[in-house]
PDB file of C-alpha atoms in Angstrom:
ATOM      1  CA  MET A   1       2.548  14.719  24.335  1.00  0.00           C
ATOM      2  CA  THR A   2       5.690  12.809  23.396  1.00  0.00           C
ATOM      3  CA  ARG A   3       6.565  11.280  20.064  1.00  0.00           C
ATOM      4  CA  PRO A   4       6.169   7.525  20.557  1.00  0.00           C
ATOM      5  CA  ALA A   5       9.080   5.147  20.048  1.00  0.00           C
ATOM      6  CA  LEU A   6       8.452   2.698  17.211  1.00  0.00           C
ATOM      7  CA  LYS A   7      10.308  -0.421  16.111  1.00  0.00           C
ATOM      8  CA  ALA A   8      10.263  -2.053  12.702  1.00  0.00           C
ATOM      9  CA  SER A   9      10.515  -5.541  11.218  1.00  0.00           C
ATOM     10  CA  LEU A  10      11.925  -6.435   7.813  1.00  0.00           C
ATOM     11  CA  LEU A  11       9.346  -8.655   6.096  1.00  0.00           C
ATOM     12  CA  SER A  12      11.204  -9.093   2.785  1.00  0.00           C
ATOM     13  CA  PRO A  13      14.423 -11.046   2.132  1.00  0.00           C
ATOM     14  CA  GLN A  14      17.637  -9.829   3.760  1.00  0.00           C
ATOM     15  CA  ARG A  15      19.623  -7.654   1.355  1.00  0.00           C
ATOM     16  CA  GLY A  16      21.167  -4.210   1.326  1.00  0.00           C
ATOM     17  CA  LEU A  17      18.449  -1.568   1.572  1.00  0.00           C
ATOM     18  CA  GLY A  18      18.324   0.659  -1.468  1.00  0.00           C
ATOM     19  CA  GLN A  19      18.570  -2.066  -4.111  1.00  0.00           C
ATOM     20  CA  LYS A  20      14.783  -2.223  -4.381  1.00  0.00           C
ATOM     21  CA  PRO A  21      12.012   0.346  -3.805  1.00  0.00           C
ATOM     22  CA  LEU A  22      11.192   0.742  -0.105  1.00  0.00           C
ATOM     23  CA  LEU A  23       7.640  -0.041   1.031  1.00  0.00           C
ATOM     24  CA  VAL A  24       6.767   0.837   4.632  1.00  0.00           C
ATOM     25  CA  VAL A  25       3.631  -0.873   5.947  1.00  0.00           C
ATOM     26  CA  GLY A  26       1.585   0.036   8.995  1.00  0.00           C
ATOM     27  CA  PRO A  27      -0.798  -1.761  11.355  1.00  0.00           C
ATOM     28  CA  SER A  28      -4.364  -1.701  12.495  1.00  0.00           C
ATOM     29  CA  LEU A  29      -5.076  -1.108  16.175  1.00  0.00           C
ATOM     30  CA  GLY A  30      -4.546  -4.329  18.132  1.00  0.00           C
ATOM     31  CA  THR A  31      -2.442  -6.079  15.476  1.00  0.00           C
ATOM     32  CA  SER A  32       1.182  -6.959  14.850  1.00  0.00           C
ATOM     33  CA  SER A  33       2.282  -5.779  11.416  1.00  0.00           C
ATOM     34  CA  ALA A  34       4.366  -8.914  10.905  1.00  0.00           C
ATOM     35  CA  VAL A  35       1.180 -11.004  11.182  1.00  0.00           C
ATOM     36  CA  LEU A  36      -1.134  -8.545   9.429  1.00  0.00           C
ATOM     37  CA  TRP A  37       1.214  -8.000   6.478  1.00  0.00           C
ATOM     38  CA  GLY A  38       3.213 -11.236   6.457  1.00  0.00           C
ATOM     39  CA  GLN A  39       1.522 -13.003   3.548  1.00  0.00           C
ATOM     40  CA  THR A  40       1.222  -9.859   1.430  1.00  0.00           C
ATOM     41  CA  ALA A  41       4.880  -9.003   2.065  1.00  0.00           C
ATOM     42  CA  ALA A  42       5.944 -12.501   1.012  1.00  0.00           C
ATOM     43  CA  LEU A  43       4.277 -11.891  -2.358  1.00  0.00           C
ATOM     44  CA  LEU A  44       5.910  -8.463  -2.738  1.00  0.00           C
ATOM     45  CA  GLY A  45       9.328  -9.239  -1.322  1.00  0.00           C
ATOM     46  CA  ASP A  46      11.105 -10.011  -4.581  1.00  0.00           C
ATOM     47  CA  ASN A  47      10.304  -6.576  -5.986  1.00  0.00           C
ATOM     48  CA  CYS A  48      10.561  -4.251  -2.988  1.00  0.00           C
ATOM     49  CA  ASP A  49      11.980  -4.007   0.510  1.00  0.00           C
ATOM     50  CA  VAL A  50       9.047  -4.320   2.913  1.00  0.00           C
ATOM     51  CA  VAL A  51       9.552  -2.752   6.336  1.00  0.00           C
ATOM     52  CA  ALA A  52       6.696  -3.001   8.848  1.00  0.00           C
ATOM     53  CA  TRP A  53       6.281  -0.780  11.905  1.00  0.00           C
ATOM     54  CA  ASP A  54       4.255  -1.589  14.990  1.00  0.00           C
ATOM     55  CA  LEU A  55       2.097   0.655  17.137  1.00  0.00           C
ATOM     56  CA  PRO A  56       3.368   1.453  20.646  1.00  0.00           C
ATOM     57  CA  GLY A  57       2.967  -1.572  22.902  1.00  0.00           C
ATOM     58  CA  HIS A  58       2.113  -3.829  19.965  1.00  0.00           C
ATOM     59  CA  GLY A  59       4.358  -6.382  18.246  1.00  0.00           C
ATOM     60  CA  VAL A  60       8.008  -5.318  18.533  1.00  0.00           C
ATOM     61  CA  SER A  61       7.416  -1.668  19.547  1.00  0.00           C
ATOM     62  CA  PRO A  62       7.947  -0.632  23.182  1.00  0.00           C
ATOM     63  CA  SER A  63       5.037   0.531  25.288  1.00  0.00           C
ATOM     64  CA  ALA A  64       4.041   4.189  25.130  1.00  0.00           C
ATOM     65  CA  LYS A  65       5.102   6.405  28.009  1.00  0.00           C
ATOM     66  CA  GLY A  66       2.390   9.008  27.458  1.00  0.00           C
ATOM     67  CA  THR A  67      -0.257  10.377  25.140  1.00  0.00           C
ATOM     68  CA  PHE A  68       0.330  11.067  21.447  1.00  0.00           C
ATOM     69  CA  ASP A  69      -1.729  11.969  18.425  1.00  0.00           C
ATOM     70  CA  VAL A  70      -1.806  10.493  14.923  1.00  0.00           C
ATOM     71  CA  GLY A  71       0.382  13.298  13.587  1.00  0.00           C
ATOM     72  CA  GLU A  72       3.068  12.290  16.067  1.00  0.00           C
ATOM     73  CA  LEU A  73       2.776   8.683  14.893  1.00  0.00           C
ATOM     74  CA  ALA A  74       3.488   9.972  11.361  1.00  0.00           C
ATOM     75  CA  ASP A  75       6.511  11.903  12.654  1.00  0.00           C
ATOM     76  CA  ALA A  76       7.720   8.739  14.392  1.00  0.00           C
ATOM     77  CA  VAL A  77       7.378   6.713  11.167  1.00  0.00           C
ATOM     78  CA  VAL A  78       9.572   9.228   9.322  1.00  0.00           C
ATOM     79  CA  GLY A  79      12.078   9.059  12.185  1.00  0.00           C
ATOM     80  CA  LEU A  80      12.061   5.273  11.958  1.00  0.00           C
ATOM     81  CA  VAL A  81      12.690   5.359   8.196  1.00  0.00           C
ATOM     82  CA  ASP A  82      15.536   7.828   8.740  1.00  0.00           C
ATOM     83  CA  SER A  83      17.108   5.434  11.231  1.00  0.00           C
ATOM     84  CA  ILE A  84      17.378   2.708   8.573  1.00  0.00           C
ATOM     85  CA  ALA A  85      17.521   4.701   5.306  1.00  0.00           C
ATOM     86  CA  PRO A  86      18.276   8.369   6.064  1.00  0.00           C
ATOM     87  CA  GLY A  87      16.341  10.754   3.855  1.00  0.00           C
ATOM     88  CA  ALA A  88      14.911   7.963   1.692  1.00  0.00           C
ATOM     89  CA  THR A  89      11.726   8.384  -0.280  1.00  0.00           C
ATOM     90  CA  PHE A  90       9.359   5.486   0.354  1.00  0.00           C
ATOM     91  CA  HIS A  91       6.053   3.973  -0.646  1.00  0.00           C
ATOM     92  CA  TYR A  92       3.612   3.675   2.250  1.00  0.00           C
ATOM     93  CA  ALA A  93       0.649   1.374   2.894  1.00  0.00           C
ATOM     94  CA  GLY A  94      -1.269   1.284   6.170  1.00  0.00           C
ATOM     95  CA  VAL A  95      -4.432  -0.271   7.572  1.00  0.00           C
ATOM     96  CA  SER A  96      -7.002   1.467   9.814  1.00  0.00           C
ATOM     97  CA  LEU A  97      -4.928   3.450  12.371  1.00  0.00           C
ATOM     98  CA  GLY A  98      -1.910   2.719  10.159  1.00  0.00           C
ATOM     99  CA  GLY A  99      -3.899   4.161   7.254  1.00  0.00           C
ATOM    100  CA  ALA A 100      -4.832   7.230   9.305  1.00  0.00           C
ATOM    101  CA  THR A 101      -1.104   7.624   9.960  1.00  0.00           C
ATOM    102  CA  GLY A 102      -0.600   7.396   6.201  1.00  0.00           C
ATOM    103  CA  LEU A 103      -2.978  10.301   5.621  1.00  0.00           C
ATOM    104  CA  GLN A 104      -0.996  12.324   8.147  1.00  0.00           C
ATOM    105  CA  LEU A 105       2.204  11.362   6.334  1.00  0.00           C
ATOM    106  CA  GLY A 106       0.680  12.685   3.116  1.00  0.00           C
ATOM    107  CA  ILE A 107      -0.329  15.922   4.837  1.00  0.00           C
ATOM    108  CA  LYS A 108       2.833  16.523   6.901  1.00  0.00           C
ATOM    109  CA  HIS A 109       5.593  14.657   5.066  1.00  0.00           C
ATOM    110  CA  GLY A 110       4.386  14.345   1.486  1.00  0.00           C
ATOM    111  CA  GLU A 111       7.846  15.101   0.108  1.00  0.00           C
ATOM    112  CA  ARG A 112       9.070  11.797   1.581  1.00  0.00           C
ATOM    113  CA  LEU A 113       6.405   9.636  -0.076  1.00  0.00           C
ATOM    114  CA  ALA A 114       6.580   8.035  -3.511  1.00  0.00           C
ATOM    115  CA  SER A 115       3.015   6.741  -3.131  1.00  0.00           C
ATOM    116  CA  LEU A 116       0.350   6.356  -0.464  1.00  0.00           C
ATOM    117  CA  CYS A 117      -2.050   3.437  -0.055  1.00  0.00           C
ATOM    118  CA  VAL A 118      -4.570   3.743   2.767  1.00  0.00           C
ATOM    119  CA  GLN A 119      -6.628   0.670   3.569  1.00  0.00           C
ATOM    120  CA  CYS A 120      -9.772   0.145   5.652  1.00  0.00           C
ATOM    121  CA  THR A 121      -9.571   3.654   7.062  1.00  0.00           C
ATOM    122  CA  GLY A 122     -10.975   7.159   6.812  1.00  0.00           C
ATOM    123  CA  ALA A 123     -10.170  10.805   7.449  1.00  0.00           C
ATOM    124  CA  LYS A 124     -12.199  10.402  10.653  1.00  0.00           C
ATOM    125  CA  ILE A 125     -13.053   7.021  12.167  1.00  0.00           C
ATOM    126  CA  GLY A 126     -15.785   6.509  14.740  1.00  0.00           C
ATOM    127  CA  THR A 127     -16.671   9.039  17.432  1.00  0.00           C
ATOM    128  CA  ALA A 128     -14.549  10.641  20.116  1.00  0.00           C
ATOM    129  CA  GLU A 129     -16.960   9.333  22.757  1.00  0.00           C
ATOM    130  CA  GLY A 130     -16.709   5.773  21.462  1.00  0.00           C
ATOM    131  CA  TRP A 131     -12.905   5.796  21.405  1.00  0.00           C
ATOM    132  CA  LEU A 132     -12.613   7.342  24.872  1.00  0.00           C
ATOM    133  CA  GLU A 133     -15.023   4.770  26.271  1.00  0.00           C
ATOM    134  CA  ARG A 134     -12.994   1.967  24.693  1.00  0.00           C
ATOM    135  CA  ALA A 135      -9.762   3.448  26.064  1.00  0.00           C
ATOM    136  CA  GLU A 136     -11.204   3.437  29.576  1.00  0.00           C
ATOM    137  CA  THR A 137     -12.522  -0.123  29.237  1.00  0.00           C
ATOM    138  CA  VAL A 138      -9.193  -1.517  28.031  1.00  0.00           C
ATOM    139  CA  ARG A 139      -7.188   0.453  30.581  1.00  0.00           C
ATOM    140  CA  ASN A 140      -9.286  -1.122  33.345  1.00  0.00           C
ATOM    141  CA  GLN A 141      -9.869  -4.623  31.974  1.00  0.00           C
ATOM    142  CA  GLY A 142      -7.024  -5.308  29.533  1.00  0.00           C
ATOM    143  CA  THR A 143      -7.009  -6.057  25.814  1.00  0.00           C
ATOM    144  CA  PRO A 144      -8.593  -9.555  26.082  1.00  0.00           C
ATOM    145  CA  VAL A 145     -11.926  -7.783  26.671  1.00  0.00           C
ATOM    146  CA  MET A 146     -11.734  -6.637  23.035  1.00  0.00           C
ATOM    147  CA  ILE A 147     -11.196 -10.050  21.430  1.00  0.00           C
ATOM    148  CA  GLN A 148     -14.798 -11.057  20.734  1.00  0.00           C
ATOM    149  CA  GLY A 149     -15.822  -7.686  19.305  1.00  0.00           C
ATOM    150  CA  SER A 150     -12.632  -7.336  17.271  1.00  0.00           C
ATOM    151  CA  ALA A 151     -13.088 -10.795  15.740  1.00  0.00           C
ATOM    152  CA  GLN A 152     -16.503  -9.675  14.505  1.00  0.00           C
ATOM    153  CA  ARG A 153     -15.232  -6.353  13.162  1.00  0.00           C
ATOM    154  CA  TRP A 154     -11.949  -7.522  11.665  1.00  0.00           C
ATOM    155  CA  PHE A 155     -12.977 -10.472   9.516  1.00  0.00           C
ATOM    156  CA  ALA A 156     -15.595 -11.037   6.842  1.00  0.00           C
ATOM    157  CA  PRO A 157     -18.021 -13.917   7.492  1.00  0.00           C
ATOM    158  CA  GLY A 158     -16.364 -17.310   7.046  1.00  0.00           C
ATOM    159  CA  PHE A 159     -12.762 -16.051   7.179  1.00  0.00           C
ATOM    160  CA  MET A 160     -11.985 -17.447  10.635  1.00  0.00           C
ATOM    161  CA  ASP A 161     -13.180 -20.883   9.508  1.00  0.00           C
ATOM    162  CA  ARG A 162     -11.151 -20.748   6.282  1.00  0.00           C
ATOM    163  CA  GLU A 163      -7.995 -19.268   7.840  1.00  0.00           C
ATOM    164  CA  PRO A 164      -7.934 -20.329  11.499  1.00  0.00           C
ATOM    165  CA  GLU A 165      -4.156 -19.897  11.866  1.00  0.00           C
ATOM    166  CA  VAL A 166      -3.993 -16.329  10.551  1.00  0.00           C
ATOM    167  CA  SER A 167      -7.081 -15.195  12.466  1.00  0.00           C
ATOM    168  CA  SER A 168      -5.813 -16.838  15.648  1.00  0.00           C
ATOM    169  CA  ARG A 169      -2.400 -15.179  15.364  1.00  0.00           C
ATOM    170  CA  LEU A 170      -4.017 -11.781  14.831  1.00  0.00           C
ATOM    171  CA  LEU A 171      -6.260 -12.200  17.867  1.00  0.00           C
ATOM    172  CA  HIS A 172      -3.249 -13.326  19.920  1.00  0.00           C
ATOM    173  CA  SER A 173      -1.511 -10.081  18.882  1.00  0.00           C
ATOM    174  CA  LEU A 174      -4.461  -8.193  20.334  1.00  0.00           C
ATOM    175  CA  ARG A 175      -4.379 -10.211  23.544  1.00  0.00           C
ATOM    176  CA  ASP A 176      -0.641  -9.552  23.936  1.00  0.00           C
ATOM    177  CA  ALA A 177      -0.795  -5.788  23.272  1.00  0.00           C
ATOM    178  CA  ASP A 178      -0.030  -3.477  26.187  1.00  0.00           C
ATOM    179  CA  ARG A 179      -3.349  -2.256  27.604  1.00  0.00           C
ATOM    180  CA  PHE A 180      -2.144   1.281  28.317  1.00  0.00           C
ATOM    181  CA  SER A 181      -0.598   1.734  24.862  1.00  0.00           C
ATOM    182  CA  TYR A 182      -3.798   0.423  23.281  1.00  0.00           C
ATOM    183  CA  ALA A 183      -5.733   3.004  25.302  1.00  0.00           C
ATOM    184  CA  PHE A 184      -3.381   5.779  24.145  1.00  0.00           C
ATOM    185  CA  CYS A 185      -4.017   4.677  20.539  1.00  0.00           C
ATOM    186  CA  CYS A 186      -7.776   4.913  21.143  1.00  0.00           C
ATOM    187  CA  GLU A 187      -7.315   8.426  22.512  1.00  0.00           C
ATOM    188  CA  ALA A 188      -5.301   9.366  19.426  1.00  0.00           C
ATOM    189  CA  LEU A 189      -8.160   8.140  17.235  1.00  0.00           C
ATOM    190  CA  ALA A 190     -10.629  10.133  19.332  1.00  0.00           C
ATOM    191  CA  THR A 191      -8.966  13.381  18.209  1.00  0.00           C
ATOM    192  CA  PHE A 192      -8.168  12.314  14.631  1.00  0.00           C
ATOM    193  CA  ASP A 193     -10.015  14.270  11.949  1.00  0.00           C
ATOM    194  CA  VAL A 194      -8.184  15.375   8.787  1.00  0.00           C
ATOM    195  CA  ARG A 195     -11.222  15.816   6.551  1.00  0.00           C
ATOM    196  CA  GLU A 196     -10.411  19.479   5.974  1.00  0.00           C
ATOM    197  CA  GLU A 197      -6.728  18.761   5.236  1.00  0.00           C
ATOM    198  CA  LEU A 198      -7.074  16.070   2.564  1.00  0.00           C
ATOM    199  CA  GLY A 199      -6.770  18.646  -0.210  1.00  0.00           C
ATOM    200  CA  SER A 200      -3.137  19.254   0.739  1.00  0.00           C
ATOM    201  CA  ILE A 201      -2.130  15.665  -0.167  1.00  0.00           C
ATOM    202  CA  ARG A 202      -0.189  15.690  -3.431  1.00  0.00           C
ATOM    203  CA  VAL A 203       1.267  12.171  -3.451  1.00  0.00           C
ATOM    204  CA  PRO A 204      -0.534   9.614  -5.683  1.00  0.00           C
ATOM    205  CA  THR A 205      -3.005   7.846  -3.410  1.00  0.00           C
ATOM    206  CA  LEU A 206      -4.911   4.563  -3.546  1.00  0.00           C
ATOM    207  CA  ALA A 207      -7.722   4.075  -1.010  1.00  0.00           C
ATOM    208  CA  VAL A 208      -8.690   0.424  -0.492  1.00  0.00           C
ATOM    209  CA  ALA A 209     -11.854  -0.620   1.340  1.00  0.00           C
ATOM    210  CA  GLY A 210     -13.507  -3.890   2.255  1.00  0.00           C
ATOM    211  CA  VAL A 211     -17.108  -4.289   1.137  1.00  0.00           C
ATOM    212  CA  GLU A 212     -17.831  -6.095   4.449  1.00  0.00           C
ATOM    213  CA  ASP A 213     -16.083  -3.481   6.625  1.00  0.00           C
ATOM    214  CA  GLY A 214     -18.460  -1.942   9.157  1.00  0.00           C
ATOM    215  CA  VAL A 215     -15.730   0.211  10.732  1.00  0.00           C
ATOM    216  CA  ALA A 216     -14.470   2.008   7.621  1.00  0.00           C
ATOM    217  CA  PRO A 217     -16.852   1.126   4.766  1.00  0.00           C
ATOM    218  CA  PRO A 218     -16.174   1.892   1.082  1.00  0.00           C
ATOM    219  CA  SER A 219     -17.826   5.311   1.452  1.00  0.00           C
ATOM    220  CA  PHE A 220     -14.910   6.318   3.700  1.00  0.00           C
ATOM    221  CA  ALA A 221     -12.411   5.520   0.935  1.00  0.00           C
ATOM    222  CA  GLU A 222     -14.525   7.431  -1.564  1.00  0.00           C
ATOM    223  CA  ASP A 223     -14.614  10.443   0.771  1.00  0.00           C
ATOM    224  CA  VAL A 224     -10.808  10.358   1.124  1.00  0.00           C
ATOM    225  CA  VAL A 225     -10.428  10.293  -2.643  1.00  0.00           C
ATOM    226  CA  ALA A 226     -12.917  13.144  -3.100  1.00  0.00           C
ATOM    227  CA  GLY A 227     -11.079  15.243  -0.525  1.00  0.00           C
ATOM    228  CA  ILE A 228      -7.703  14.710  -2.179  1.00  0.00           C
ATOM    229  CA  ARG A 229      -9.058  15.377  -5.647  1.00  0.00           C
ATOM    230  CA  ALA A 230     -10.752  18.563  -4.459  1.00  0.00           C
ATOM    231  CA  GLY A 231      -7.286  19.950  -3.759  1.00  0.00           C
ATOM    232  CA  GLY A 232      -5.990  18.884  -7.165  1.00  0.00           C
ATOM    233  CA  GLY A 233      -4.344  15.656  -6.040  1.00  0.00           C
ATOM    234  CA  SER A 234      -4.405  12.250  -7.734  1.00  0.00           C
ATOM    235  CA  ALA A 235      -6.380   9.509  -5.951  1.00  0.00           C
ATOM    236  CA  ARG A 236      -8.650   6.574  -6.636  1.00  0.00           C
ATOM    237  CA  ALA A 237     -10.668   4.138  -4.550  1.00  0.00           C
ATOM    238  CA  ILE A 238     -11.275   0.424  -4.844  1.00  0.00           C
ATOM    239  CA  ALA A 239     -13.534  -1.869  -2.793  1.00  0.00           C
ATOM    240  CA  LEU A 240     -12.706  -5.548  -2.294  1.00  0.00           C
ATOM    241  CA  ASP A 241     -15.521  -8.090  -2.137  1.00  0.00           C
ATOM    242  CA  GLY A 242     -15.463 -10.542   0.761  1.00  0.00           C
ATOM    243  CA  VAL A 243     -13.102  -8.364   2.813  1.00  0.00           C
ATOM    244  CA  ALA A 244     -13.832  -6.617   6.117  1.00  0.00           C
ATOM    245  CA  HIS A 245     -11.328  -4.556   8.129  1.00  0.00           C
ATOM    246  CA  LEU A 246      -7.933  -6.272   7.683  1.00  0.00           C
ATOM    247  CA  ALA A 247      -7.431  -6.389   3.918  1.00  0.00           C
ATOM    248  CA  PRO A 248      -3.760  -7.550   3.802  1.00  0.00           C
ATOM    249  CA  ALA A 249      -4.563 -10.550   6.019  1.00  0.00           C
ATOM    250  CA  GLU A 250      -7.912 -11.368   4.433  1.00  0.00           C
ATOM    251  CA  ALA A 251      -6.915 -10.938   0.782  1.00  0.00           C
ATOM    252  CA  PRO A 252      -3.110 -10.967   0.569  1.00  0.00           C
ATOM    253  CA  ALA A 253      -2.921 -11.880  -3.129  1.00  0.00           C
ATOM    254  CA  ARG A 254      -5.352  -9.132  -4.146  1.00  0.00           C
ATOM    255  CA  VAL A 255      -3.668  -6.513  -1.962  1.00  0.00           C
ATOM    256  CA  ALA A 256      -0.209  -7.505  -3.216  1.00  0.00           C
ATOM    257  CA  GLU A 257      -1.369  -7.264  -6.820  1.00  0.00           C
ATOM    258  CA  LEU A 258      -2.960  -3.861  -6.222  1.00  0.00           C
ATOM    259  CA  LEU A 259       0.176  -2.538  -4.556  1.00  0.00           C
ATOM    260  CA  GLU A 260       2.491  -3.972  -7.182  1.00  0.00           C
ATOM    261  CA  ASP A 261       0.501  -2.376 -10.008  1.00  0.00           C
ATOM    262  CA  PHE A 262       0.110   0.919  -8.148  1.00  0.00           C
ATOM    263  CA  MET A 263       3.750   1.274  -7.103  1.00  0.00           C
ATOM    264  CA  GLY A 264       5.031  -0.054 -10.401  1.00  0.00           C
ATOM    265  CA  GLY A 265       3.086   2.532 -12.332  1.00  0.00           C
ATOM    266  CA  ILE A 266       4.646   5.294 -10.221  1.00  0.00           C
ATOM    267  CA  ASP A 267       8.199   3.902 -10.254  1.00  0.00           C
ATOM    268  CA  ASN A 268       8.042   3.617 -14.048  1.00  0.00           C
ATOM    269  CA  GLU A 269       6.864   7.186 -14.617  1.00  0.00           C
TER     270      GLU A 269
END
């Protein structure tokens, strides 16, 4: 395995890093973080520096050259932060695979985190067999084969009609993702299971779920919180009505408000 190369985008106004708290945001499989987080970042940008990273072969990140696991994605995120703000402590918020990466950050690099917000994710997502089958399908047929199913999983009923531009841009991100990198991400999810390690997370954690999410339902967020609390950590869960699997795109104002309150409470302690 090789640590994947990741690239980042600044989603908040241009200014010298370090003047505001740093918030690093991560993507869901098949998405570009700039699209997924764009509206939420616009609402947060006056109060924090928002830096978004993309999965290998997605958005601005180069294609993966080989297999990796979710722990190595977490290592790569820390390396990316060090390339722009060496040694900085940062807030982190990630969706789905980006949220799984957040849990690994809490487990492996907790000393670097000021807070952790995991969204639409779990300590284990799906089955190994399901992910390996998807990896093989996309490797052979390309990412467009995933568009119809992803549209059904990603968005709550009615969202695509209400927000055709956002949903279209997200589905275009999926279409444009590198098929082999997408497959490597699926294989990383096939081996991801940190249920027994949640108790080692000591950073304050907020687990956000969508009530309409069939991939990572609210029970997943509650299980993450229970696992962290069992080890003595601080965590709470919240479920958003009318939201499925891409909370920052589906409910940017609610997610921004949650993050602002959560990070603000920690920064003011």
